[in-house]
Every structure is written in C-alpha cells, then in structure tokens.
Coordinates of C-alpha atoms in Angstrom, one line a residue:
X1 CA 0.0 0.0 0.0
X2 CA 1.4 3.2 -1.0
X3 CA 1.9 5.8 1.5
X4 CA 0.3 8.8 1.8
X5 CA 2.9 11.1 2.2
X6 CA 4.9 9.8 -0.2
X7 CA 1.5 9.9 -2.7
X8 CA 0.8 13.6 -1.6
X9 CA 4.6 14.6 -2.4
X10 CA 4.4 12.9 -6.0
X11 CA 1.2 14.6 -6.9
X12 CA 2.9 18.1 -5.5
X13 CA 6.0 16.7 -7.7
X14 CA 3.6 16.3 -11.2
X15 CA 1.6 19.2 -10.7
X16 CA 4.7 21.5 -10.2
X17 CA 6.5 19.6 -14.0
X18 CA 3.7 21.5 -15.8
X19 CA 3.9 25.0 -13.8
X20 CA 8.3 24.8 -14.6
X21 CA 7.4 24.1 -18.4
X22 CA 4.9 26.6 -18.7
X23 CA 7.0 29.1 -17.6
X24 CA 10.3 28.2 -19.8
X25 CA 8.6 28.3 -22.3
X26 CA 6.7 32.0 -21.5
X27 CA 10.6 33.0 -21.0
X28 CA 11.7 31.8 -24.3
X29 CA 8.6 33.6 -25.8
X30 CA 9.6 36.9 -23.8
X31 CA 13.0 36.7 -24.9
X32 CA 12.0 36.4 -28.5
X33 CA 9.8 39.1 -28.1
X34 CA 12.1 41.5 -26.5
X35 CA 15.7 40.6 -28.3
X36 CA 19.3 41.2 -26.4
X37 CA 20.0 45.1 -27.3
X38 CA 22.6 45.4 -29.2
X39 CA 25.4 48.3 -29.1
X40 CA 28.9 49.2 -30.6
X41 CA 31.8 47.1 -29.2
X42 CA 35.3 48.5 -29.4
X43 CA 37.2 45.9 -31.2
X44 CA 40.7 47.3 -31.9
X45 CA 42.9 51.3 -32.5
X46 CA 46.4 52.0 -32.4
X47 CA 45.9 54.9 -29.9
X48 CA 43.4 55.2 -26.9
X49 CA 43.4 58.4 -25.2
X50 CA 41.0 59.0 -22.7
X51 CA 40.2 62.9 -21.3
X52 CA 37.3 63.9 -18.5
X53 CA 35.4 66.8 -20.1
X54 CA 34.5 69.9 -17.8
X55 CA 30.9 68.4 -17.0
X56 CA 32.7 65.2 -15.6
X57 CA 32.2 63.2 -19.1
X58 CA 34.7 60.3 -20.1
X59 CA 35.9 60.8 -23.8
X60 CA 38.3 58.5 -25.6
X61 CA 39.6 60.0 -28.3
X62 CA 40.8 56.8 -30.6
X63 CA 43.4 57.2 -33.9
X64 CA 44.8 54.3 -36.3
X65 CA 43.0 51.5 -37.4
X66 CA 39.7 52.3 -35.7
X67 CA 37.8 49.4 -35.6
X68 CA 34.3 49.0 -33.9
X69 CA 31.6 45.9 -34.3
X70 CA 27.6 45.8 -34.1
X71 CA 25.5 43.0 -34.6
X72 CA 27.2 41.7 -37.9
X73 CA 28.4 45.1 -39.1
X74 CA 32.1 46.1 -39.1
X75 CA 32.9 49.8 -38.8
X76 CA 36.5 51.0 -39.7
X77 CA 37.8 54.7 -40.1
X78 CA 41.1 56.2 -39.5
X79 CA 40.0 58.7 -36.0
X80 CA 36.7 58.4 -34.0
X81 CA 35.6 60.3 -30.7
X82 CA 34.1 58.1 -28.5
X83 CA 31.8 59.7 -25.5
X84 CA 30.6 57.2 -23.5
X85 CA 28.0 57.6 -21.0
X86 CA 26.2 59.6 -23.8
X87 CA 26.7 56.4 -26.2
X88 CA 27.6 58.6 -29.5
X89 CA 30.7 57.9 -31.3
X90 CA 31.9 60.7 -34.6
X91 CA 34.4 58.7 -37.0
X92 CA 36.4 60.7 -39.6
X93 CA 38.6 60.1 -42.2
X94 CA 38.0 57.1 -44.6
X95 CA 35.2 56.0 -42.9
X96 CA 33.9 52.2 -44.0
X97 CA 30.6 50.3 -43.4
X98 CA 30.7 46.5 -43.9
X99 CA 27.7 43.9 -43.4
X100 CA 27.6 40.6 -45.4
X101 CA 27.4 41.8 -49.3
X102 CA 27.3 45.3 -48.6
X103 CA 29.6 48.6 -48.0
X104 CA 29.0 52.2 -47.2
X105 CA 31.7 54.5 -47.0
X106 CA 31.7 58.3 -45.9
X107 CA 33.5 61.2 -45.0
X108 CA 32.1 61.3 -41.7
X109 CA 29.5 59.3 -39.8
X110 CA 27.8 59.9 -36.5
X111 CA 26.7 57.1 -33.6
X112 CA 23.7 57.7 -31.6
X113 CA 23.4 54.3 -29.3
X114 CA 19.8 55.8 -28.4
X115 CA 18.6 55.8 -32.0
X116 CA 20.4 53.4 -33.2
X117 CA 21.5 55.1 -36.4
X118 CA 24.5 56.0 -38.3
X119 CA 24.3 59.7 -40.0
X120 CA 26.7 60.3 -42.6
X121 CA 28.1 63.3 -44.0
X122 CA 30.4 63.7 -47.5
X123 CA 30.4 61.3 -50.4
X124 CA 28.1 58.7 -48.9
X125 CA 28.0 55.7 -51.3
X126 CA 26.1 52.7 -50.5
X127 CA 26.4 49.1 -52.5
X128 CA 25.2 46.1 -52.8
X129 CA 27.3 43.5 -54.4
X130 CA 24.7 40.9 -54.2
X131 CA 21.3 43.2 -55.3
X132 CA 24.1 44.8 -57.9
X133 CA 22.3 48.6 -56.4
X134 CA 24.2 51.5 -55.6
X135 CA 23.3 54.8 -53.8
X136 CA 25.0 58.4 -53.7
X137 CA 24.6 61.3 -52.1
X138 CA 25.7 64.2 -50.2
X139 CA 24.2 63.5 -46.6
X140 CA 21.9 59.8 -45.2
X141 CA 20.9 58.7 -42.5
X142 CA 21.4 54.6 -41.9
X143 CA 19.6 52.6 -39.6
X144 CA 21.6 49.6 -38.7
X145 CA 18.9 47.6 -37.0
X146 CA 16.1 48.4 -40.2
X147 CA 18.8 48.1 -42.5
X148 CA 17.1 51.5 -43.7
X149 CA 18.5 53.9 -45.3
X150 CA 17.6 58.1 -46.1
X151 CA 19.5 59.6 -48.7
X152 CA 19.1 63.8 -49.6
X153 CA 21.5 65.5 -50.9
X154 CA 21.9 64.7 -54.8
X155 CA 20.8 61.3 -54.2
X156 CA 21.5 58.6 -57.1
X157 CA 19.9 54.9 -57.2
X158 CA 21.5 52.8 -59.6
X159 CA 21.2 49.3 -60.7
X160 CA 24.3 47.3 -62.9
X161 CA 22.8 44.9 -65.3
X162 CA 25.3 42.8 -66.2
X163 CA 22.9 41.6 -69.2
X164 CA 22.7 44.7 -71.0
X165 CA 24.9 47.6 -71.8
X166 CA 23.4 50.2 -69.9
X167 CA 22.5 50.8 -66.3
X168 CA 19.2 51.7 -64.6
X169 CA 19.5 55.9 -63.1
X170 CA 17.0 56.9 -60.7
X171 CA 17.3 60.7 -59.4
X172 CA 15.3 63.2 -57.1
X173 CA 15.6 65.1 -54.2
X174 CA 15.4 62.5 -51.2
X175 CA 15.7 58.9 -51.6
X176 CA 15.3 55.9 -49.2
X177 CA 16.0 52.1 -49.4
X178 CA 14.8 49.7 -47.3
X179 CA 16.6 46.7 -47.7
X180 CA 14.4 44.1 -45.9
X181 CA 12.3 44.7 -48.8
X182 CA 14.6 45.4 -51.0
X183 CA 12.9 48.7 -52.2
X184 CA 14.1 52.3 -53.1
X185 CA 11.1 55.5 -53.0
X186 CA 12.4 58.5 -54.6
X187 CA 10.9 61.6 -53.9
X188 CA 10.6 65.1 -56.0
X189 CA 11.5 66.3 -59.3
X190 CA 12.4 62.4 -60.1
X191 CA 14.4 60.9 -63.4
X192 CA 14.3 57.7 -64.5
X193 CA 16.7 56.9 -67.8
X194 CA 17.8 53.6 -69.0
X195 CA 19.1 53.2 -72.4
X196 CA 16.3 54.7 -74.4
X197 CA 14.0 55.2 -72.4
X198 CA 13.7 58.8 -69.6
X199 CA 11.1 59.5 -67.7
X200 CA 9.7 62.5 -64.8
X201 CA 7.2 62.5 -62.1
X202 CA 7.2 63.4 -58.3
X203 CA 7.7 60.4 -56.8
X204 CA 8.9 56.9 -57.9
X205 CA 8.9 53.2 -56.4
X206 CA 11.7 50.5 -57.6
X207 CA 11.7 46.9 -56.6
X208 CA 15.4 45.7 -58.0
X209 CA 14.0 41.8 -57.1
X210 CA 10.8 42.0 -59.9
X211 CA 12.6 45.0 -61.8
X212 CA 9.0 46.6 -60.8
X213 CA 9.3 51.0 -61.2
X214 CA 6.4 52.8 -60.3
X215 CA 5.8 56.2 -61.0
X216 CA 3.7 58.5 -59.6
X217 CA 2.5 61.6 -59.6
X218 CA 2.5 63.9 -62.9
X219 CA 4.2 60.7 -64.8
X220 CA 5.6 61.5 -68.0
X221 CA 7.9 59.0 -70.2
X222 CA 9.5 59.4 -73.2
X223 CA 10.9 56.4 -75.5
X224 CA 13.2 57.8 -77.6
X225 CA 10.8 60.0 -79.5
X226 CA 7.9 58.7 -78.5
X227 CA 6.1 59.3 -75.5
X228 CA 3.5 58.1 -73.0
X229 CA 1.5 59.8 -70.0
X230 CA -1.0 59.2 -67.6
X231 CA -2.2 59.3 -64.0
X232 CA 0.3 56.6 -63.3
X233 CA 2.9 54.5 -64.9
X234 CA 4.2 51.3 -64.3
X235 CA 7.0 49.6 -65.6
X236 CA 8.3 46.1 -66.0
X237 CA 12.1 45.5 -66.7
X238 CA 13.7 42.1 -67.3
X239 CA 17.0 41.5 -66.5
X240 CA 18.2 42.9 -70.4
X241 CA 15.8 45.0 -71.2
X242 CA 12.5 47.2 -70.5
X243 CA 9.5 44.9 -71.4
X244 CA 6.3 46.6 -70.6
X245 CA 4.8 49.8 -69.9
X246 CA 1.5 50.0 -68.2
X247 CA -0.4 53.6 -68.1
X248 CA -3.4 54.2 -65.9
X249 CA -6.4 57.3 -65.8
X250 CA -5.9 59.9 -68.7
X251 CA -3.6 58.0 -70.5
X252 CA -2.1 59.5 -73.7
X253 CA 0.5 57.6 -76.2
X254 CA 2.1 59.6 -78.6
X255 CA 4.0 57.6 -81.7
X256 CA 6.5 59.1 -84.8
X257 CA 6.7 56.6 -87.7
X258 CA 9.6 58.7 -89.9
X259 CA 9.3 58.0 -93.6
X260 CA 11.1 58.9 -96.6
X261 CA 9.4 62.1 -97.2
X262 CA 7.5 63.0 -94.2
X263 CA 6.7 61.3 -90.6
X264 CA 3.4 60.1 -89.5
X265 CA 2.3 60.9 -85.9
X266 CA -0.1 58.8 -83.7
X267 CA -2.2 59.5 -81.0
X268 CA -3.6 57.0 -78.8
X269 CA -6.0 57.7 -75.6
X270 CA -8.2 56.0 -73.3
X271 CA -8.4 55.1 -69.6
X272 CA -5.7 52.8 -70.0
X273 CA -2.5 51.6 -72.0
X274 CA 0.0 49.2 -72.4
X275 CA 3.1 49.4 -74.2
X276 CA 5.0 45.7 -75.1
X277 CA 8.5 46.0 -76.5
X278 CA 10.6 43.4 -78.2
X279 CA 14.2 42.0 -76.9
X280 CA 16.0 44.8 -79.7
X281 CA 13.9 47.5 -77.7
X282 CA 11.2 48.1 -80.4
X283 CA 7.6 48.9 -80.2
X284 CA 6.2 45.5 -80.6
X285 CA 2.2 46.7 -79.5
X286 CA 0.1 49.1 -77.9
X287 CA -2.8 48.3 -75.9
X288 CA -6.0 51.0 -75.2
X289 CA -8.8 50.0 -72.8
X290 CA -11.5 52.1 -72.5
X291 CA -13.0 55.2 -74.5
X292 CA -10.5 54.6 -76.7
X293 CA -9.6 57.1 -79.6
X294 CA -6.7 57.3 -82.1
X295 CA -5.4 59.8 -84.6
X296 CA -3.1 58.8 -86.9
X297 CA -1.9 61.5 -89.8
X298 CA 1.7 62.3 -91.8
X299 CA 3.1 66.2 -90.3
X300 CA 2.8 68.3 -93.6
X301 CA -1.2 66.9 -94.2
X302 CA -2.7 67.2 -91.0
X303 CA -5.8 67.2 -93.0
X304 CA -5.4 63.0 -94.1
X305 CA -6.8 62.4 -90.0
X306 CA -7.6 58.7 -90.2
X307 CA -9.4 58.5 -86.6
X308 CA -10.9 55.2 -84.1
X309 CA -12.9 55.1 -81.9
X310 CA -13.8 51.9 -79.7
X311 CA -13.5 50.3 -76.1
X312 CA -10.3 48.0 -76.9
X313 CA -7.8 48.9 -79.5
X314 CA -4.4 47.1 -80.7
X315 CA -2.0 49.3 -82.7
X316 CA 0.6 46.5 -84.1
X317 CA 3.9 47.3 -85.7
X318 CA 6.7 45.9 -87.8
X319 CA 9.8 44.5 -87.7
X320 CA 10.8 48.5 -89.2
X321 CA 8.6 50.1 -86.1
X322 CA 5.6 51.0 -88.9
X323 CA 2.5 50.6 -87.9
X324 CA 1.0 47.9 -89.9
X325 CA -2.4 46.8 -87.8
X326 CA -5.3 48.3 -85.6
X327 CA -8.0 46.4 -84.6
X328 CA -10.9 48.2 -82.4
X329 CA -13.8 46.3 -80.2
X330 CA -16.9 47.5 -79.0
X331 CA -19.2 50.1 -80.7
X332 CA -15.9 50.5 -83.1
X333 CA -15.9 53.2 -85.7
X334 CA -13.7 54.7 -88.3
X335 CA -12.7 57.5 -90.0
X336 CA -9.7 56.3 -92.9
X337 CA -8.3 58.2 -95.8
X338 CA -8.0 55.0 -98.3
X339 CA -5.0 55.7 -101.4
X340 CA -5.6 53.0 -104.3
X341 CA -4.6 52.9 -107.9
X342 CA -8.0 54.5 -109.6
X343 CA -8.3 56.8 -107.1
X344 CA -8.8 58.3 -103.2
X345 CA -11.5 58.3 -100.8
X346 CA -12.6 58.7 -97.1
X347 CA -14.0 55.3 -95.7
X348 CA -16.4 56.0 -92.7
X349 CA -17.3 52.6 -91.0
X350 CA -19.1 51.7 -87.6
X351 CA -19.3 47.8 -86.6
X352 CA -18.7 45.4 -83.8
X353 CA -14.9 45.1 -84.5
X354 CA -13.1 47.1 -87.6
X355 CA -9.1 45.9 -88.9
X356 CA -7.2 48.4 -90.5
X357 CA -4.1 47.3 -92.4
X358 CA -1.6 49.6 -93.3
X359 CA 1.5 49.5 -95.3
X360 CA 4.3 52.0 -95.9
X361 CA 2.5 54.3 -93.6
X362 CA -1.0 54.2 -95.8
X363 CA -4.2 52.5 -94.9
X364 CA -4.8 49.6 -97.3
X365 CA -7.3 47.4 -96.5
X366 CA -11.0 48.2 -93.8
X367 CA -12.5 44.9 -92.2
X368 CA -16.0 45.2 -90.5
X369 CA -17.2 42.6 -88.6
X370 CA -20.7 42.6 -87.2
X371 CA -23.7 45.1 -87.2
X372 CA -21.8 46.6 -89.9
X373 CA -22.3 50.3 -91.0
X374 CA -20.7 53.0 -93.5
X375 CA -20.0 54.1 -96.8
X376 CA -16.8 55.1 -98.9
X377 CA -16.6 58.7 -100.3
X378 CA -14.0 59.2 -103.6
X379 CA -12.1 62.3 -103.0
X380 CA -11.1 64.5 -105.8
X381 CA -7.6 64.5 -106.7
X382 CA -5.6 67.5 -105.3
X383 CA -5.1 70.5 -107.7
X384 CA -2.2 72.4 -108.3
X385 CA -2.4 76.0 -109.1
X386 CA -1.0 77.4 -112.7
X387 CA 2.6 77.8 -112.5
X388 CA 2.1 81.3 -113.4
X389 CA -0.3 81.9 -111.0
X390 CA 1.9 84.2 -108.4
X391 CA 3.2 86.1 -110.9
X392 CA 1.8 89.5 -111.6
X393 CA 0.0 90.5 -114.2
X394 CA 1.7 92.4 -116.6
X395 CA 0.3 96.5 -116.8
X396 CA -1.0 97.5 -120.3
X397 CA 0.1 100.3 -121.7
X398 CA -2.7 103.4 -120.6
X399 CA -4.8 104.7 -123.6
X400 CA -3.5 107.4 -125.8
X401 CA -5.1 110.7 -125.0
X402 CA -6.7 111.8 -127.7
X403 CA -6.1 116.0 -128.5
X404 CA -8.9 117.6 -129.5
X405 CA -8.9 119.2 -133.0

C-alpha cells in the first residue's frame, strides 16, 4: 500500500512539471519578443586616449586602425571620438561600413546608441554587391537595426545589369531604401533613364528583385521619340531590357513613324494603355482599354486624319517600327483616308470590331465585322495652281489721250 505522504509529495512533484514548463517556455517567448540590445563594441585602434570633459564626461579620443563591431556590421575609419556615457561615437577620415554583401563609406558618420543610427556626411555611397544597387549622395541617414536607409542630398539609385549595356538611373531630391524589402522610393523632381528610355514624375517606387518602377504623380515618359502619359505609370524590366509599360487614368500615347518624305504621328488615348516591346527594344504593340480614340496622320497633311474610336484597340507594328495593324472592339468606328490605284476616298465605317491594315505608312485594307455600317466617299484628286499663278500680271500700256482738234 502506497503511503500517503509519499502519494501527496508525487502529486505536489507532477503538478509543479507543468507550472516549470509553462514558464520556460513564456521565458523563451519573452526573450523572442524583446531581443538582447545590441550596441557598438570597441574591437581594436592603435591609440586610446582618454580625457574627462568639464561636465565630468569620459571621452576616448581613438586614432589608427579604428575598428568597432555591431550585430554583424564592421565599422572601420582612421579617427573616432568616442563619449561614453552619452553612447555617441563621430568617426572621420575614410570612414567604411561593412555587413555581409554590402559597403558604405563616408566622409564622416555619426553614432547615436539611443537611436540606433548612423548619419553620414560627405560622399556617402552605399552598394550592394549581391542586389548589384548602388546609392550616392551628399548627406543619409542609416539605420543599422532596419537596415534602412535616407538619402538627400543629390541622391543617385543605380542598378548594374550585367545583361545589358546600360544601367538603370533613378534621381530626385530624397531617396530611401529599405533593404528588408529590398525597395528604393524617390521623392521630387524624379528621373528615371535607362538606355532609351527617360522619364519625370514626383515620386517613384523600384523593386530591384521583380525590376518593378512605379511612377507617380504627374508621370511623363519618353521612349526615344515617343512618349507616354498618364495618371500613373508602371514599368516592368527584365534583367536585359524594359518589357512593358502600363499607363493608368488619362492615358495618352504619342508615336513618330519617320518615312522617306514626311513622318506620321499617332495619337492614342483612353483610360488605359500598355506598351509591349521586343528583346531589340522596339515597339512590338500598344494596348488601349476604355474610350479609346486614335489619330493617326503624316506632319505636312494634318488634313489626311484617319481617326478610331472603340472600347479596346491594338496598334501593331513591324519589324521597321511602322505601324502595320489596328483592330478596335466594341461600338468600333472609323474615319480612314483609303490611297488606291483609280483613285482616293474617305471610308467612314461603324461595326462590332473594324481591322485596318496599313502599309508604308498608308491604310490599305477596312474589315468590319458585325452590325456593320458605313460608306466610302471618292475624294477629288488634289489640284495644283498654274505655274504662273503668283506672278503678276503684266500692266497694259494706258490709252493714248486723244487731243482735240
């Protein structure tokens, strides 16, 4: 028979197993919560020289091979100042940043162990070998526990493709990058160029993982002398090359087809557009969605309009960047200036869809399709005046007076 104390004690014993785990494991869950602070740790200088200020403050004034850790971040410079009870530490002269794939170096830099930032001053540059971005500017502001960083001053973004010739240059007036994210926002009289293509707006978002750029506010691109706009803009890059540009609210595509003697200029609105280029970084298409219209006409006859109207719209192009295909949806209708062999005319057409094919800048062929509506007017040919016709007439001779008798 089991004894009652002893049964008493190995109840207390089993009830008290549950009460110890329980609160292990609420420990390990408050010290996940609330992480071991983490601060600067002198590592190594050729000269420490320490000095009590007037207030009764301890300052170490450190030259040579500066050296100082946090977390996994090395921080080197030639001369640092080092007050201690405030936790602030100012390193000068060829100051260096390093983390695992990534640098910043500075003229200056600033400590605060309360805010756990880095503020530099002169020349900042920031890279990442591994992202292959790079930042510039005059002033930032680094924080090393975000692994965020403020840039004003000038500030630069760029991205090295090493597929493609040319680089991606984002500018404005401030600039921050948060690498957990691995985003950059640019802020204010912003410029986006790569290879042909240079764009504006107020602010602008890049994602160097999905080559993602938004821009926003007032967007306006140009492709080199084409151009797009819209109440926003977003663009796709792949790793050689821009691929896509999407345009939303207002948009407004503008298109020069150059020709032998004159060049043909397209307009293309509605509340949406998308841009698809090929690999060589030519027009391959242009999307319109929603009260959709499109002028096409050469420069010296602005007269020749050949308009669309519809809710979808294709504008298709060759291998030479012509335009050689639109096809509208919805309630489409047409306005074309057809050029054959017996003659001229203006085709006015409504349907469910309409094709145009063009070639060597000139509409050929109309296709309707469905509910179809419209007639074809011949045009008389153009005349020319007389050759003559500016010159002046020539003055006859005035009448002889005749004297009376």
């Amino acid at each position: 028979m089991t004894d009652p104390a002893k049964r008493g004690n190995a109840q207390h014993l089993f009830m008290r197993r549950p009460m110890q785990k329980t609160f292990m494991i609420i420990l390990v869950l408050l010290t996940m919560a609330f992480p071991k602070s983490t601060d600067l740790i002198l590592k190594s200088a050729n000269s420490d020289v320490n000095t009590m200020s007037k207030d009764g403050e301890m300052i170490s004034t450190l030259t040579g091979n500066v050296v100082f850790l946090y977390d996994d971040a090395v921080i080197k410079s030639q001369n640092a100042k080092w007050w201690k009870s405030r936790g602030t530490v100012s390193f000068s002269d060829n100051v260096r940043v390093t983390r695992p794939n990534q640098t910043i170096t500075s003229d200056r830099m600033d400590y605060d162990k309360n805010k756990k930032w880095l503020i530099a001053d002169g020349r900042l540059d920031f890279y990442d070998v591994k992202e292959r971005v790079k930042l510039k500017g005059d002033h930032g502001t680094y924080y090393l526990d975000k692994k965020f960083l403020v840039v004003e001053g000038h500030p630069q973004f760029i991205f090295y493709d090493t597929a493609a010739h040319d680089t991606l240059d984002i500018r404005g007036k401030k600039m921050t990058y948060d690498d957990s994210i691995k985003k950059a926002s640019v802020y204010e009289n912003v410029t986006v160029s790569k290879g042909k293509l240079f764009t504006r707006s107020e602010a602008a978002f890049y994602y160097p993982d999905s080559g993602r750029a938004l821009l926003r506010q007032i967007p306006r691109i140009a492709y080199e002398t084409d151009s797009l706009s819209g109440d926003s803009v977003d663009l796709m890059f792949t790793k050689k090359h821009l691929q896509r540009v999407k345009v939303k609210g207002s948009s407004h595509g503008q298109y020069k087809e150059y020709g032998a003697s004159d060049t043909t200029l397209t307009h293309l609105l509605g509340d949406s557009i998308s841009m698809f280029l090929t690999d060589s970084g030519k027009i391959d298409s242009m999307w319109a969605f929603g009260n959709v219209k499109s002028k096409y006409y050469p420069i010296k006859n602005p007269l020749a309009t050949n308009e669309a109207y519809g809710k979808l719209m294709t504008v298709s192009f060759n291998a030479h960047g012509e335009v050689s295909r639109v096809k509208v949806w919805g309630n489409a209708r047409s306005i074309y200036n057809v050029e054959e062999k017996d003659g001229r005319g203006r085709n006015e057409a409504s349907g469910d869809s309409i094709t145009v094919s063009f070639a060597k800048g000139k509409a050929t062929h109309v296709k309707l399709s469905g509910s179809v509506r419209g007639f074809y007017a011949p045009q008389p040919a153009p005349t020319r005046p007389p050759a003559d016709s500016n010159i002046r007439e020539k003055a006859k001779p005035a009448a002889k007076k005749e004297t009376p008798p």
